[in-house]
Amino acid sequence: TKTIRVAIDGPSGAGKSTLARSAAARLNFLYVDTGAIYRTIGCAVRRRDIDPGDRAAVVAALPALDIGLTYGADGLQHMELNGEDVTAEIRLPEISRYASVVSAYPEVRAYLLEMQRRLAREHSVIMDGRDIGTVVLPDAEVKVFLTASAEERARRRMLELQQRGTPEPYEDILRAIQERDWNDTHRAAAPLRQAEDAVLLDTTELDFTQSEEALLRIIRERA
Ligand code: C5P
């Protein structure tokens, strides 16, 4: 049977991973979080005490990295670095910064391209990231550009951090989001942009259930 590829791109904090994971479970598709793969590279760079801004040093470290992506009994994506599970470690705020810097290097993107394409050849997938519809899976059957205003994304992130018991001021969160948006959209290599054939889904005014319904509708109409 034919496999279906759903590409979801958008800025950080738009709810891509939560929505994509949930929609994939409903459709029985594999969910691939490509940000986690970039984070794993960021994690490796930090562990080796490499300055993420040192492009040559980052690129030189790539061949020795064994990046593994596995699915646990829980159906969740786990990341392994040279055999060690780093799924929790890659969520550290420090790693977000490393991932954001190293993901701008074309050599890093090229290194991960085939791995991402292979996953989409073997299964029906919902893959989320920044360049899935534009670079990784330009022939995807369904492309969605998922976004929300920076202020709304900062508000959601603030609530999430409060619930986790690690609150941060709204202004700081908003500034960090705006900075990551700027980095993601202004880099030369695979900048974040909406593919011409992507459907825009703006969740600024939508709650989770409404967003998921809208996403599933887009997928079912096109797949
Ligand atoms: O989505 P997430 O915040 O986990 O992504 C971590 C970093 O990886 C981001 O800063 C983003 O710029 C980068 N990334 C990327 N291309 C992707 C997915 C993530 O450059 N397809």
mmCIF file of C-alpha atoms in Angstrom, residues 49-165:
data_model
loop_
_atom_site.group_PDB
_atom_site.id
_atom_site.type_symbol
_atom_site.label_atom_id
_atom_site.label_comp_id
_atom_site.label_asym_id
_atom_site.label_seq_id
_atom_site.Cartn_x
_atom_site.Cartn_y
_atom_site.Cartn_z
ATOM 1 C CA ASP A 49 32.786 20.775 24.874
ATOM 2 C CA ILE A 50 32.762 22.056 21.313
ATOM 3 C CA ASP A 51 31.887 25.723 20.822
ATOM 4 C CA PRO A 52 28.681 25.528 18.743
ATOM 5 C CA GLY A 53 29.783 28.683 16.903
ATOM 6 C CA ASP A 54 32.909 26.864 15.670
ATOM 7 C CA ARG A 55 31.509 25.492 12.421
ATOM 8 C CA ALA A 56 34.649 23.554 11.444
ATOM 9 C CA ALA A 57 34.802 21.824 14.829
ATOM 10 C CA VAL A 58 31.101 20.915 14.703
ATOM 11 C CA VAL A 59 31.422 19.518 11.182
ATOM 12 C CA ALA A 60 34.558 17.558 12.126
ATOM 13 C CA ALA A 61 32.640 15.857 14.941
ATOM 14 C CA LEU A 62 29.806 14.592 12.714
ATOM 15 C CA PRO A 63 31.342 11.361 11.316
ATOM 16 C CA ALA A 64 31.878 9.926 14.805
ATOM 17 C CA LEU A 65 28.238 10.442 15.794
ATOM 18 C CA ASP A 66 25.827 7.567 15.833
ATOM 19 C CA ILE A 67 22.341 9.097 15.963
ATOM 20 C CA GLY A 68 19.615 6.568 16.661
ATOM 21 C CA LEU A 69 15.891 7.098 16.472
ATOM 22 C CA THR A 70 13.750 4.413 18.083
ATOM 23 C CA TYR A 71 10.142 4.054 19.122
ATOM 24 C CA GLY A 72 9.424 2.833 22.637
ATOM 25 C CA ALA A 73 6.574 0.570 23.683
ATOM 26 C CA ASP A 74 4.820 3.877 24.544
ATOM 27 C CA GLY A 75 4.957 4.760 20.826
ATOM 28 C CA LEU A 76 7.063 7.807 21.643
ATOM 29 C CA GLN A 77 10.164 8.787 19.736
ATOM 30 C CA HIS A 78 13.377 8.216 21.647
ATOM 31 C CA MET A 79 16.744 9.648 20.626
ATOM 32 C CA GLU A 80 19.986 7.823 21.116
ATOM 33 C CA LEU A 81 23.489 9.201 20.872
ATOM 34 C CA ASN A 82 26.134 6.521 20.431
ATOM 35 C CA GLY A 83 23.854 3.999 22.078
ATOM 36 C CA GLU A 84 22.818 6.167 25.026
ATOM 37 C CA ASP A 85 19.237 7.395 25.452
ATOM 38 C CA VAL A 86 19.315 11.223 25.435
ATOM 39 C CA THR A 87 15.541 11.793 25.070
ATOM 40 C CA ALA A 88 15.312 13.775 28.329
ATOM 41 C CA GLU A 89 18.629 15.595 28.018
ATOM 42 C CA ILE A 90 17.815 17.125 24.612
ATOM 43 C CA ARG A 91 14.941 19.094 26.200
ATOM 44 C CA LEU A 92 17.262 21.185 28.382
ATOM 45 C CA PRO A 93 16.965 24.902 27.477
ATOM 46 C CA GLU A 94 20.731 25.004 26.916
ATOM 47 C CA ILE A 95 20.344 22.374 24.191
ATOM 48 C CA SER A 96 17.723 24.520 22.392
ATOM 49 C CA ARG A 97 20.395 27.131 21.896
ATOM 50 C CA TYR A 98 22.988 24.606 20.693
ATOM 51 C CA ALA A 99 20.470 23.037 18.293
ATOM 52 C CA SER A 100 19.493 26.427 16.914
ATOM 53 C CA VAL A 101 23.141 27.324 16.175
ATOM 54 C CA VAL A 102 24.303 24.001 14.696
ATOM 55 C CA SER A 103 21.151 23.531 12.593
ATOM 56 C CA ALA A 104 22.193 26.587 10.560
ATOM 57 C CA TYR A 105 25.238 24.727 9.142
ATOM 58 C CA PRO A 106 24.550 23.230 5.695
ATOM 59 C CA GLU A 107 26.852 20.275 6.498
ATOM 60 C CA VAL A 108 24.722 19.390 9.526
ATOM 61 C CA ARG A 109 21.533 19.599 7.472
ATOM 62 C CA ALA A 110 23.018 17.465 4.684
ATOM 63 C CA TYR A 111 24.183 14.900 7.236
ATOM 64 C CA LEU A 112 20.611 14.462 8.534
ATOM 65 C CA LEU A 113 18.735 14.671 5.234
ATOM 66 C CA GLU A 114 18.952 11.024 4.195
ATOM 67 C CA MET A 115 18.016 9.797 7.659
ATOM 68 C CA GLN A 116 14.807 11.853 7.556
ATOM 69 C CA ARG A 117 13.927 10.764 4.008
ATOM 70 C CA ARG A 118 14.482 7.102 4.844
ATOM 71 C CA LEU A 119 11.969 7.262 7.692
ATOM 72 C CA ALA A 120 9.354 8.639 5.302
ATOM 73 C CA ARG A 121 9.994 5.912 2.719
ATOM 74 C CA GLU A 122 9.344 3.082 5.107
ATOM 75 C CA HIS A 123 6.174 4.329 6.832
ATOM 76 C CA SER A 124 3.286 6.739 6.522
ATOM 77 C CA VAL A 125 4.533 9.691 8.539
ATOM 78 C CA ILE A 126 3.686 13.003 10.047
ATOM 79 C CA MET A 127 7.028 14.762 10.141
ATOM 80 C CA ASP A 128 7.458 18.123 11.805
ATOM 81 C CA GLY A 129 10.269 20.637 11.556
ATOM 82 C CA ARG A 130 11.206 23.816 9.699
ATOM 83 C CA ASP A 131 12.031 22.631 6.181
ATOM 84 C CA ILE A 132 10.081 19.400 5.760
ATOM 85 C CA GLY A 133 7.696 20.663 3.072
ATOM 86 C CA THR A 134 10.367 22.768 1.350
ATOM 87 C CA VAL A 135 13.494 20.567 1.454
ATOM 88 C CA VAL A 136 13.151 17.161 3.123
ATOM 89 C CA LEU A 137 9.868 15.977 1.571
ATOM 90 C CA PRO A 138 9.073 18.398 -1.275
ATOM 91 C CA ASP A 139 6.684 15.786 -2.751
ATOM 92 C CA ALA A 140 4.744 15.230 0.465
ATOM 93 C CA GLU A 141 1.059 14.494 -0.138
ATOM 94 C CA VAL A 142 0.062 16.975 2.587
ATOM 95 C CA LYS A 143 1.895 20.113 3.702
ATOM 96 C CA VAL A 144 0.837 22.270 6.602
ATOM 97 C CA PHE A 145 2.386 25.498 7.835
ATOM 98 C CA LEU A 146 1.389 25.675 11.477
ATOM 99 C CA THR A 147 1.772 28.954 13.273
ATOM 100 C CA ALA A 148 0.427 31.286 15.954
ATOM 101 C CA SER A 149 1.348 34.837 16.921
ATOM 102 C CA ALA A 150 4.603 35.210 18.891
ATOM 103 C CA GLU A 151 2.620 36.664 21.806
ATOM 104 C CA GLU A 152 0.264 33.680 21.931
ATOM 105 C CA ARG A 153 3.151 31.226 21.674
ATOM 106 C CA ALA A 154 4.900 33.031 24.539
ATOM 107 C CA ARG A 155 1.716 32.914 26.615
ATOM 108 C CA ARG A 156 1.358 29.151 26.088
ATOM 109 C CA ARG A 157 5.005 28.578 26.900
ATOM 110 C CA MET A 158 4.659 30.657 30.070
ATOM 111 C CA LEU A 159 1.730 28.518 31.278
ATOM 112 C CA GLU A 160 3.649 25.337 30.471
ATOM 113 C CA LEU A 161 6.669 26.503 32.481
ATOM 114 C CA GLN A 162 4.446 27.542 35.396
ATOM 115 C CA GLN A 163 2.821 24.116 35.464
ATOM 116 C CA ARG A 164 6.250 22.496 35.448
ATOM 117 C CA GLY A 165 7.228 24.570 38.465
#
